[in-house]
C-alpha positions as a Markdown table, in Angstrom:
| # | Residue | x | y | z |
|---|---|---|---|---|
| 1 | Met | 22.5 | -53.2 | -58.1 |
| 2 | Ala | 20.9 | -52.6 | -53.7 |
| 3 | Asp | 21.1 | -55.4 | -51.5 |
| 4 | Val | 17.5 | -55.8 | -51.1 |
| 5 | Pro | 16.7 | -56.7 | -47.6 |
| 6 | Ser | 15.7 | -60.1 | -46.6 |
| 7 | Lys | 11.6 | -60.6 | -45.8 |
| 8 | Ser | 12.8 | -61.6 | -42.2 |
| 9 | Glu | 15.1 | -58.3 | -41.6 |
| 10 | Ser | 11.8 | -56.1 | -42.9 |
| 11 | Glu | 10.1 | -57.7 | -40.3 |
| 12 | Ala | 12.9 | -57.1 | -37.5 |
| 13 | Trp | 13.3 | -53.7 | -38.2 |
| 14 | Gln | 9.7 | -53.1 | -38.9 |
| 15 | Arg | 9.3 | -54.2 | -35.2 |
| 16 | Ala | 12.7 | -52.4 | -33.9 |
| 17 | Ile | 10.5 | -49.6 | -35.2 |
| 18 | Asn | 7.4 | -50.1 | -33.0 |
| 19 | Lys | 9.1 | -50.2 | -30.2 |
| 20 | Val | 11.2 | -47.1 | -30.3 |
| 21 | Arg | 8.0 | -45.2 | -31.3 |
| 22 | Lys | 6.2 | -45.4 | -28.5 |
| 23 | Cys | 9.6 | -44.3 | -26.0 |
| 24 | Val | 10.1 | -41.5 | -28.5 |
| 25 | Val | 8.9 | -38.2 | -27.5 |
| 26 | Ser | 8.8 | -34.6 | -29.5 |
| 27 | Ile | 9.8 | -31.6 | -27.2 |
| 28 | Lys | 8.6 | -28.0 | -27.2 |
| 29 | Tyr | 10.8 | -25.4 | -24.7 |
| 30 | Gln | 11.5 | -22.3 | -24.0 |
| 31 | Arg | 14.9 | -20.8 | -22.5 |
| 32 | Pro | 13.5 | -16.6 | -20.9 |
| 33 | Tyr | 17.0 | -15.9 | -20.2 |
| 34 | Ser | 20.5 | -16.0 | -22.1 |
| 35 | Phe | 22.1 | -17.6 | -20.0 |
| 36 | Asp | 26.3 | -19.5 | -20.0 |
| 37 | Thr | 27.0 | -20.2 | -23.8 |
| 38 | Glu | 22.9 | -20.6 | -24.8 |
| 39 | Leu | 20.3 | -18.5 | -26.0 |
| 40 | Cys | 17.0 | -17.2 | -24.9 |
| 41 | Gly | 14.2 | -18.8 | -27.5 |
| 42 | Ile | 11.9 | -21.4 | -28.0 |
| 43 | Gly | 11.9 | -24.7 | -30.1 |
| 44 | Glu | 10.8 | -28.1 | -30.5 |
| 45 | Ala | 13.2 | -31.0 | -30.4 |
| 46 | Thr | 13.0 | -34.9 | -28.9 |
| 47 | Gly | 13.4 | -37.0 | -26.4 |
| 48 | Phe | 13.3 | -40.8 | -25.3 |
| 49 | Val | 12.4 | -42.5 | -21.7 |
| 50 | Val | 14.5 | -44.1 | -20.1 |
| 51 | Asp | 13.4 | -44.5 | -16.9 |
| 52 | Ala | 9.0 | -45.0 | -17.4 |
| 53 | Glu | 8.5 | -45.5 | -13.5 |
| 54 | Arg | 10.2 | -42.6 | -12.4 |
| 55 | Gly | 9.6 | -40.7 | -15.5 |
| 56 | Leu | 12.8 | -40.0 | -17.3 |
| 57 | Ile | 13.5 | -38.5 | -20.1 |
| 58 | Leu | 17.0 | -38.7 | -22.2 |
| 59 | Thr | 17.1 | -35.4 | -24.7 |
| 60 | Asn | 20.6 | -33.0 | -25.7 |
| 61 | Arg | 22.1 | -30.5 | -23.1 |
| 62 | His | 21.8 | -27.8 | -25.6 |
| 63 | Val | 17.5 | -28.5 | -25.8 |
| 64 | Ile | 17.1 | -28.0 | -21.9 |
| 65 | Gly | 20.5 | -25.4 | -22.2 |
| 66 | Pro | 21.9 | -24.5 | -19.0 |
| 67 | Gly | 19.7 | -21.8 | -17.2 |
| 68 | Pro | 15.6 | -21.6 | -16.9 |
| 69 | Phe | 13.3 | -23.7 | -18.5 |
| 70 | Tyr | 9.8 | -24.5 | -19.7 |
| 71 | Gly | 8.6 | -26.8 | -22.0 |
| 72 | Ser | 6.3 | -30.0 | -22.5 |
| 73 | Ile | 6.1 | -33.2 | -24.2 |
| 74 | Val | 4.1 | -34.7 | -26.8 |
| 75 | Phe | 3.8 | -38.8 | -26.9 |
| 76 | Glu | 2.6 | -41.3 | -29.4 |
| 77 | Asn | -1.0 | -40.9 | -28.9 |
| 78 | Asn | -0.9 | -37.1 | -28.6 |
| 79 | Gln | -0.8 | -36.8 | -25.2 |
| 80 | Glu | 1.2 | -33.2 | -24.0 |
| 81 | Leu | 2.4 | -33.8 | -21.0 |
| 82 | Asp | 5.0 | -30.7 | -18.2 |
| 83 | Val | 8.8 | -31.6 | -18.1 |
| 84 | Trp | 11.3 | -29.6 | -16.3 |
| 85 | Pro | 14.5 | -30.9 | -15.6 |
| 86 | Met | 16.0 | -33.0 | -14.0 |
| 87 | Tyr | 19.6 | -33.4 | -14.6 |
| 88 | Arg | 22.2 | -31.7 | -17.9 |
| 89 | Asp | 25.5 | -32.5 | -17.5 |
| 90 | Pro | 28.3 | -29.7 | -17.3 |
| 91 | Val | 30.4 | -30.9 | -20.2 |
| 92 | His | 29.1 | -33.2 | -22.4 |
| 93 | Asp | 25.5 | -32.8 | -24.5 |
| 94 | Phe | 22.9 | -34.8 | -22.7 |
| 95 | Gly | 20.1 | -34.2 | -19.4 |
| 96 | Phe | 17.3 | -35.3 | -18.5 |
| 97 | Leu | 14.1 | -34.0 | -18.5 |
| 98 | Lys | 11.6 | -35.6 | -15.9 |
| 99 | Phe | 7.4 | -36.1 | -15.7 |
| 100 | Glu | 4.8 | -37.4 | -13.6 |
| 101 | Pro | 4.2 | -41.1 | -15.5 |
| 102 | Lys | 1.5 | -41.1 | -13.2 |
| 103 | Ser | -0.4 | -38.4 | -15.7 |
| 104 | Val | 0.1 | -40.8 | -18.8 |
| 105 | Lys | -2.8 | -42.3 | -19.3 |
| 106 | Tyr | -4.0 | -44.1 | -22.2 |
| 107 | Met | -0.7 | -46.0 | -23.5 |
| 108 | His | 2.3 | -48.0 | -21.7 |
| 109 | Leu | 4.7 | -46.7 | -21.0 |
| 110 | Ile | 8.0 | -48.3 | -21.7 |
| 111 | Ala | 11.5 | -47.4 | -21.4 |
| 112 | Met | 14.4 | -47.3 | -24.3 |
| 113 | Glu | 17.2 | -50.2 | -23.1 |
| 114 | Leu | 21.1 | -47.7 | -23.6 |
| 115 | Ala | 23.5 | -50.3 | -24.8 |
| 116 | Pro | 26.7 | -47.8 | -26.0 |
| 117 | Gly | 28.8 | -51.5 | -26.4 |
| 118 | Leu | 26.8 | -51.7 | -29.4 |
| 119 | Ala | 28.5 | -48.9 | -31.5 |
| 120 | Thr | 30.4 | -49.9 | -34.5 |
| 121 | Val | 31.6 | -49.0 | -37.6 |
| 122 | Gly | 29.2 | -50.1 | -40.3 |
| 123 | Thr | 25.8 | -50.4 | -37.9 |
| 124 | Glu | 23.1 | -50.3 | -39.7 |
| 125 | Ile | 21.2 | -48.0 | -37.5 |
| 126 | Lys | 17.3 | -45.8 | -37.2 |
| 127 | Val | 16.6 | -42.7 | -35.7 |
| 128 | Ile | 13.3 | -41.2 | -35.3 |
| 129 | Gly | 12.2 | -38.3 | -34.1 |
| 130 | Asn | 10.5 | -34.4 | -34.8 |
| 131 | Asp | 13.0 | -33.9 | -37.8 |
| 132 | Asn | 11.9 | -30.1 | -39.5 |
| 133 | Gly | 8.6 | -30.3 | -36.9 |
| 134 | Glu | 8.0 | -33.5 | -37.5 |
| 135 | Ser | 7.0 | -35.9 | -35.1 |
| 136 | Gly | 8.2 | -39.4 | -35.8 |
| 137 | Ser | 9.9 | -38.9 | -39.0 |
| 138 | Ile | 12.3 | -41.8 | -39.4 |
| 139 | Leu | 16.1 | -41.5 | -40.7 |
| 140 | Ser | 18.5 | -44.9 | -41.8 |
| 141 | Gly | 22.1 | -44.9 | -42.0 |
| 142 | Tyr | 25.3 | -46.6 | -41.4 |
| 143 | Ile | 27.5 | -45.4 | -38.6 |
| 144 | Ser | 30.3 | -44.7 | -40.3 |
| 145 | Arg | 33.1 | -43.6 | -37.4 |
| 146 | Val | 33.3 | -43.8 | -33.6 |
| 147 | Asp | 36.3 | -41.6 | -32.8 |
| 148 | Arg | 35.6 | -38.6 | -34.7 |
| 149 | Asn | 36.6 | -35.7 | -32.3 |
| 150 | Thr | 33.8 | -33.0 | -30.9 |
| 151 | Pro | 32.7 | -30.6 | -34.0 |
| 152 | Val | 32.4 | -27.4 | -32.8 |
| 153 | Tyr | 30.3 | -24.9 | -32.5 |
| 154 | Arg | 29.5 | -21.3 | -32.4 |
| 155 | Gln | 27.7 | -22.1 | -29.2 |
| 156 | Tyr | 27.1 | -24.3 | -26.7 |
| 157 | Thr | 30.6 | -27.1 | -27.2 |
| 158 | Asp | 30.8 | -30.6 | -26.4 |
| 159 | Phe | 34.4 | -31.5 | -25.2 |
| 160 | Asn | 36.5 | -34.4 | -24.0 |
| 161 | Thr | 34.5 | -37.1 | -25.8 |
| 162 | Cys | 34.9 | -38.5 | -29.0 |
| 163 | Tyr | 31.7 | -38.6 | -31.1 |
| 164 | Tyr | 30.0 | -40.9 | -33.6 |
| 165 | Gln | 29.5 | -40.2 | -37.6 |
| 166 | Ala | 27.1 | -41.4 | -39.6 |
| 167 | Asn | 25.2 | -40.3 | -42.6 |
| 168 | Ala | 21.6 | -40.2 | -41.8 |
| 169 | Ser | 20.8 | -36.1 | -42.8 |
| 170 | Ala | 18.8 | -35.3 | -39.7 |
| 171 | Ser | 17.5 | -31.7 | -40.0 |
| 172 | Gly | 16.4 | -29.0 | -36.9 |
| 173 | Gly | 14.1 | -30.8 | -34.0 |
| 174 | Ser | 16.1 | -34.4 | -34.4 |
| 175 | Ser | 18.6 | -33.2 | -31.3 |
| 176 | Gly | 17.9 | -36.0 | -28.7 |
| 177 | Ser | 16.3 | -38.7 | -31.2 |
| 178 | Pro | 17.2 | -42.8 | -30.1 |
| 179 | Val | 20.0 | -43.8 | -33.0 |
| 180 | Phe | 19.1 | -47.7 | -32.9 |
| 181 | Asn | 19.7 | -50.8 | -33.9 |
| 182 | Val | 18.0 | -53.6 | -35.0 |
| 183 | Asp | 17.3 | -54.6 | -32.0 |
| 184 | Gly | 14.9 | -51.6 | -30.6 |
| 185 | Val | 18.0 | -50.7 | -28.2 |
| 186 | Ala | 19.7 | -47.1 | -27.7 |
| 187 | Val | 23.5 | -47.5 | -29.5 |
| 188 | Ala | 23.9 | -43.2 | -29.5 |
| 189 | Leu | 22.2 | -39.8 | -29.5 |
| 190 | Gln | 21.7 | -38.3 | -31.8 |
| 191 | Ala | 23.0 | -35.1 | -31.1 |
| 192 | Gly | 23.6 | -32.3 | -34.2 |
| 193 | Gly | 25.6 | -32.3 | -38.5 |
| 194 | Ile | 26.0 | -30.4 | -41.3 |
| 195 | Phe | 23.9 | -28.3 | -42.3 |
| 196 | Asn | 23.7 | -29.4 | -46.5 |
| 197 | Ala | 25.2 | -32.2 | -46.4 |
| 198 | Ser | 23.5 | -35.3 | -45.2 |
| 199 | Thr | 25.8 | -36.4 | -42.2 |
| 200 | Asp | 25.1 | -36.1 | -38.1 |
| 201 | Tyr | 27.5 | -36.9 | -34.8 |
| 202 | Phe | 25.8 | -39.0 | -32.2 |
| 203 | Leu | 27.3 | -38.7 | -29.0 |
| 204 | Pro | 28.3 | -42.4 | -27.3 |
| 205 | Leu | 25.8 | -43.3 | -24.8 |
| 206 | Asp | 29.0 | -44.2 | -21.7 |
| 207 | Ala | 28.2 | -40.6 | -19.5 |
| 208 | Pro | 24.4 | -40.8 | -19.7 |
| 209 | Leu | 24.1 | -45.0 | -19.5 |
| 210 | Arg | 26.9 | -44.2 | -16.1 |
| 211 | Ala | 24.1 | -41.0 | -15.0 |
| 212 | Leu | 21.5 | -42.6 | -14.9 |
| 213 | Lys | 22.1 | -45.2 | -12.7 |
| 214 | Gln | 23.5 | -43.0 | -10.2 |
| 215 | Ile | 19.9 | -41.4 | -10.5 |
| 216 | Gln | 18.4 | -44.3 | -10.4 |
| 217 | Asn | 19.7 | -45.2 | -7.3 |
| 218 | Gly | 19.4 | -42.3 | -5.7 |
| 219 | Gly | 22.8 | -40.3 | -5.6 |
| 220 | Glu | 24.3 | -37.1 | -7.0 |
| 221 | Val | 25.9 | -37.9 | -10.4 |
| 222 | Lys | 29.5 | -36.7 | -9.2 |
| 223 | Arg | 31.8 | -35.9 | -11.4 |
| 224 | Gly | 35.2 | -33.7 | -12.3 |
| 225 | Asp | 37.4 | -32.0 | -14.0 |
| 226 | Ile | 41.5 | -31.3 | -14.3 |
| 227 | Gln | 40.0 | -28.5 | -16.3 |
| 228 | Thr | 42.2 | -28.7 | -19.6 |
| 229 | Val | 40.8 | -29.9 | -22.6 |
| 230 | Phe | 41.8 | -33.5 | -24.0 |
| 231 | Arg | 41.5 | -34.3 | -27.8 |
| 232 | Leu | 42.6 | -37.7 | -30.6 |
| 233 | Gln | 44.8 | -36.7 | -32.2 |
| 234 | Pro | 46.3 | -39.8 | -35.2 |
| 235 | Ile | 49.1 | -42.4 | -33.9 |
| 236 | Phe | 52.0 | -40.3 | -36.7 |
| 237 | Glu | 50.9 | -37.2 | -35.7 |
| 238 | Cys | 51.4 | -37.8 | -31.4 |
| 239 | Gln | 54.9 | -38.8 | -32.7 |
| 240 | Arg | 55.7 | -35.8 | -34.4 |
| 241 | Leu | 55.0 | -34.6 | -30.6 |
| 242 | Gly | 57.7 | -37.4 | -29.3 |
| 243 | Leu | 55.1 | -40.4 | -28.7 |
| 244 | Ser | 59.1 | -43.3 | -28.4 |
| 245 | Gly | 58.4 | -46.1 | -29.9 |
| 246 | Glu | 58.5 | -47.8 | -26.8 |
| 247 | Arg | 55.0 | -46.4 | -25.8 |
| 248 | Glu | 53.9 | -47.2 | -29.1 |
| 249 | Asn | 54.5 | -50.8 | -28.8 |
| 250 | Val | 52.1 | -50.4 | -25.5 |
| 251 | Phe | 49.4 | -49.1 | -26.9 |
| 252 | Arg | 49.6 | -50.9 | -30.0 |
| 253 | Glu | 49.7 | -53.9 | -28.4 |
| 254 | Thr | 47.4 | -53.3 | -25.3 |
| 255 | Cys | 44.8 | -52.0 | -28.1 |
| 256 | Pro | 45.4 | -53.5 | -31.8 |
| 257 | Gly | 43.5 | -51.2 | -34.1 |
| 258 | Leu | 44.6 | -48.8 | -32.1 |
| 259 | Lys | 44.5 | -45.4 | -34.5 |
| 260 | Asp | 44.6 | -42.4 | -32.2 |
| 261 | Leu | 45.8 | -41.3 | -28.8 |
| 262 | Val | 44.1 | -38.8 | -26.1 |
| 263 | Val | 46.6 | -35.0 | -26.4 |
| 264 | Ala | 46.5 | -32.2 | -24.4 |
| 265 | Asp | 44.8 | -29.6 | -26.9 |
| 266 | Lys | 44.6 | -26.4 | -24.2 |
| 267 | Val | 45.4 | -26.3 | -20.2 |
| 268 | Leu | 42.7 | -23.3 | -18.2 |
| 269 | Pro | 44.6 | -20.6 | -16.8 |
| 270 | Glu | 44.6 | -21.0 | -13.1 |
| 271 | Gly | 42.9 | -24.6 | -13.4 |
| 272 | Pro | 43.9 | -27.5 | -11.2 |
| 273 | Ser | 46.5 | -28.5 | -14.1 |
| 274 | Asp | 48.4 | -25.3 | -15.5 |
| 275 | Gly | 51.7 | -25.3 | -14.4 |
| 276 | Lys | 51.7 | -29.0 | -14.8 |
| 277 | Leu | 50.3 | -29.9 | -18.6 |
| 278 | Lys | 51.2 | -28.2 | -21.3 |
| 279 | Ala | 49.5 | -28.5 | -24.9 |
| 280 | Gly | 50.2 | -31.3 | -26.8 |
| 281 | Asp | 50.7 | -33.8 | -24.3 |
| 282 | Ile | 50.7 | -37.0 | -25.1 |
| 283 | Leu | 48.3 | -38.7 | -21.9 |
| 284 | Ile | 50.2 | -42.4 | -21.5 |
| 285 | Lys | 48.4 | -43.6 | -17.9 |
| 286 | Ile | 46.5 | -41.9 | -14.6 |
| 287 | Asn | 46.8 | -43.8 | -11.7 |
| 288 | Gly | 48.3 | -46.2 | -13.3 |
| 289 | Lys | 45.7 | -47.7 | -16.0 |
| 290 | Leu | 46.8 | -47.1 | -19.6 |
| 291 | Ile | 44.0 | -44.5 | -20.9 |
| 292 | Thr | 43.1 | -45.4 | -24.9 |
| 293 | Gln | 39.7 | -44.1 | -24.9 |
| 294 | Phe | 37.8 | -40.8 | -23.5 |
| 295 | Phe | 35.2 | -42.9 | -21.4 |
| 296 | Cys | 38.1 | -43.8 | -18.8 |
| 297 | Leu | 39.4 | -41.0 | -19.0 |
| 298 | Asn | 36.2 | -39.6 | -17.7 |
| 299 | Thr | 35.6 | -42.6 | -15.6 |
| 300 | Val | 38.7 | -42.2 | -13.7 |
| 301 | Phe | 38.1 | -37.9 | -12.8 |
| 302 | Asp | 34.1 | -39.4 | -11.2 |
| 303 | Glu | 35.2 | -42.0 | -9.7 |
| 304 | Asn | 38.6 | -39.1 | -7.7 |
| 305 | Val | 36.4 | -35.9 | -7.8 |
| 306 | Gly | 38.7 | -34.3 | -5.3 |
| 307 | Gln | 41.4 | -36.3 | -5.1 |
| 308 | Thr | 44.9 | -36.3 | -5.9 |
| 309 | Val | 44.9 | -38.6 | -9.3 |
| 310 | Ser | 48.4 | -39.8 | -11.2 |
| 311 | Val | 48.8 | -38.3 | -14.2 |
| 312 | Leu | 51.4 | -40.0 | -17.0 |
| 313 | Val | 51.5 | -38.2 | -19.7 |
| 314 | Gln | 54.2 | -37.9 | -23.1 |
| 315 | Arg | 56.2 | -34.5 | -23.6 |
| 316 | Asp | 58.8 | -34.4 | -26.1 |
| 317 | Gly | 59.4 | -38.6 | -25.9 |
| 318 | His | 59.9 | -38.0 | -22.0 |
| 319 | Asp | 57.9 | -39.3 | -19.4 |
| 320 | Ile | 56.7 | -36.5 | -17.5 |
| 321 | Glu | 54.2 | -38.5 | -14.4 |
| 322 | Gln | 52.8 | -34.9 | -11.9 |
| 323 | Asp | 50.2 | -35.5 | -8.9 |
| 324 | Ile | 46.6 | -33.0 | -10.3 |
| 325 | Thr | 44.1 | -33.3 | -7.4 |
| 326 | Val | 40.6 | -33.2 | -9.2 |
| 327 | Gln | 37.7 | -30.6 | -9.5 |
| 328 | Asp | 34.2 | -30.9 | -9.1 |
| 329 | Leu | 32.6 | -29.6 | -12.5 |
| 330 | Ser | 29.9 | -28.2 | -10.3 |
| 331 | Glu | 32.2 | -26.1 | -8.5 |
| 332 | Ile | 33.0 | -24.2 | -12.4 |
| 333 | Thr | 28.5 | -24.7 | -13.3 |
| 334 | Pro | 26.8 | -21.4 | -12.4 |
| 335 | Cys | 23.5 | -22.7 | -11.2 |
| 336 | Cys | 21.3 | -19.1 | -11.4 |
| 337 | Phe | 22.0 | -15.6 | -12.4 |
| 338 | Phe | 21.8 | -11.7 | -11.6 |
| 339 | Ser | 19.2 | -9.4 | -13.9 |
| 340 | Val | 19.3 | -6.2 | -14.0 |
| 341 | Asp | 17.2 | -4.3 | -16.9 |
| 342 | Arg | 18.1 | -6.7 | -19.8 |
| 343 | Thr | 21.4 | -7.0 | -19.2 |
| 344 | Ile | 22.3 | -11.1 | -17.8 |
| 345 | Phe | 24.8 | -11.7 | -14.5 |
| 346 | His | 26.8 | -14.5 | -14.0 |
| 347 | Asp | 29.8 | -16.8 | -12.8 |
| 348 | Ile | 32.0 | -17.4 | -15.7 |
| 349 | Ser | 31.3 | -20.8 | -17.0 |
| 350 | Tyr | 33.7 | -23.9 | -17.1 |
| 351 | Gln | 32.5 | -23.9 | -20.7 |
| 352 | Val | 32.9 | -19.8 | -21.3 |
| 353 | Ala | 36.9 | -20.4 | -19.9 |
| 354 | His | 36.7 | -23.3 | -22.5 |
| 355 | Arg | 35.4 | -21.1 | -25.5 |
| 356 | Tyr | 38.1 | -18.2 | -24.7 |
| 357 | Ser | 40.7 | -19.8 | -22.3 |
| 358 | Leu | 40.0 | -17.8 | -19.6 |
| 359 | Ala | 40.1 | -18.4 | -15.8 |
| 360 | Cys | 37.2 | -20.0 | -14.2 |
| 361 | Arg | 36.3 | -17.0 | -12.4 |
| 362 | Gly | 35.1 | -13.7 | -12.2 |
| 363 | Val | 31.5 | -12.5 | -13.7 |
| 364 | Phe | 30.3 | -13.0 | -17.4 |
| 365 | Val | 28.1 | -10.5 | -18.9 |
| 366 | Arg | 25.3 | -11.0 | -21.9 |
| 367 | Leu | 23.2 | -8.2 | -22.8 |
| 368 | Gln | 19.8 | -9.8 | -24.2 |
| 369 | Phe | 19.2 | -7.9 | -27.1 |
| 370 | Val | 22.5 | -8.3 | -27.9 |
| 371 | Ala | 21.5 | -12.2 | -27.7 |
| 372 | Glu | 18.0 | -12.1 | -29.4 |
| 373 | Tyr | 20.2 | -10.6 | -32.9 |
| 374 | Glu | 22.8 | -13.2 | -32.6 |
| 375 | Gln | 19.8 | -15.8 | -32.2 |
| 376 | Val | 18.7 | -14.2 | -35.1 |
| 377 | Cys | 21.8 | -14.3 | -37.1 |
| 378 | Ser | 23.0 | -17.8 | -36.5 |
| 379 | Ala | 21.5 | -19.5 | -39.0 |
| 380 | Thr | 25.1 | -20.9 | -39.6 |
| 381 | Ala | 24.6 | -22.9 | -36.2 |
| 382 | Ser | 25.3 | -26.7 | -36.4 |
| 383 | His | 23.4 | -28.4 | -33.8 |
| 384 | Ser | 20.2 | -30.0 | -35.1 |
| 385 | Gly | 17.7 | -29.4 | -32.1 |
């Protein structure tokens, strides 16, 4: 027989739901041009207020897109306001929309707390969002994994992070929904799932929280990278790649319960790591700091934009240390385009280069009518919004 929640537990969840509902908004948007990895079109999604004073809403990058965006949000009291992009991450699946807080009437704005450290296997969660276009939908589940490699989609694909996994049965329109616990704080961001299955994928909130703090402090969100795609590999696979017993002991003693290590999966040609790293290199340390998770990796890169970092990897059982310059991701993220007839021209982005294993240079050409046809045929896409 299934466990019946106690009265106090049910009341706690009800308080959490009532609190979160006031933060959640439905998003209606239009992307008039196909740009980078995203297609033109209209859609619905979800977001939630993370800074009531500044009017900031957290949602997915694949909702905002990398190009022109027009959108509006609808609050719980059915008030509609225009929004515009404040920030969209060059790699990870999150971004911030901005609205005018003074225009909100008849309700008190509150912001949702971001608590990335509270997501653990077995955590009971709920998701409130615009599921299948039905605003205010409430879904439930349990986090089953916190170390999943990012899913691969037909268009935009996140990388150099891990995702959480749960079975909450979210569908289209849920993208950008807050994943929250019984205390009503966000522990993850709904990002995608599998069609015809109940599996959902959540983005950890470490990167969104770091970016939010930089925006709140009035600074620019600095993002760095070395043009290498890393993935998590089980330790037994790393042993086959040449992980030494000595290095394995250091990892296991430092992080008991560690099951995976960060391994280079793809090195882009002509990038900072070209000729220095290879696919299959096991990442050991950066600037002397042991790397056991993606958050440590991204933090080091973001804090050393334009600087040289010392990267220690193990290849075929041998330690190899390389000095690599961290590139500013804004340099390989296009911010404008040129349109002739129904054809779009813009610089090749890191996203496109990563997908096709190209150098981050040259011009990307997209025929608008082809993009429209692709949108009609993209029924297998796995993003939930």
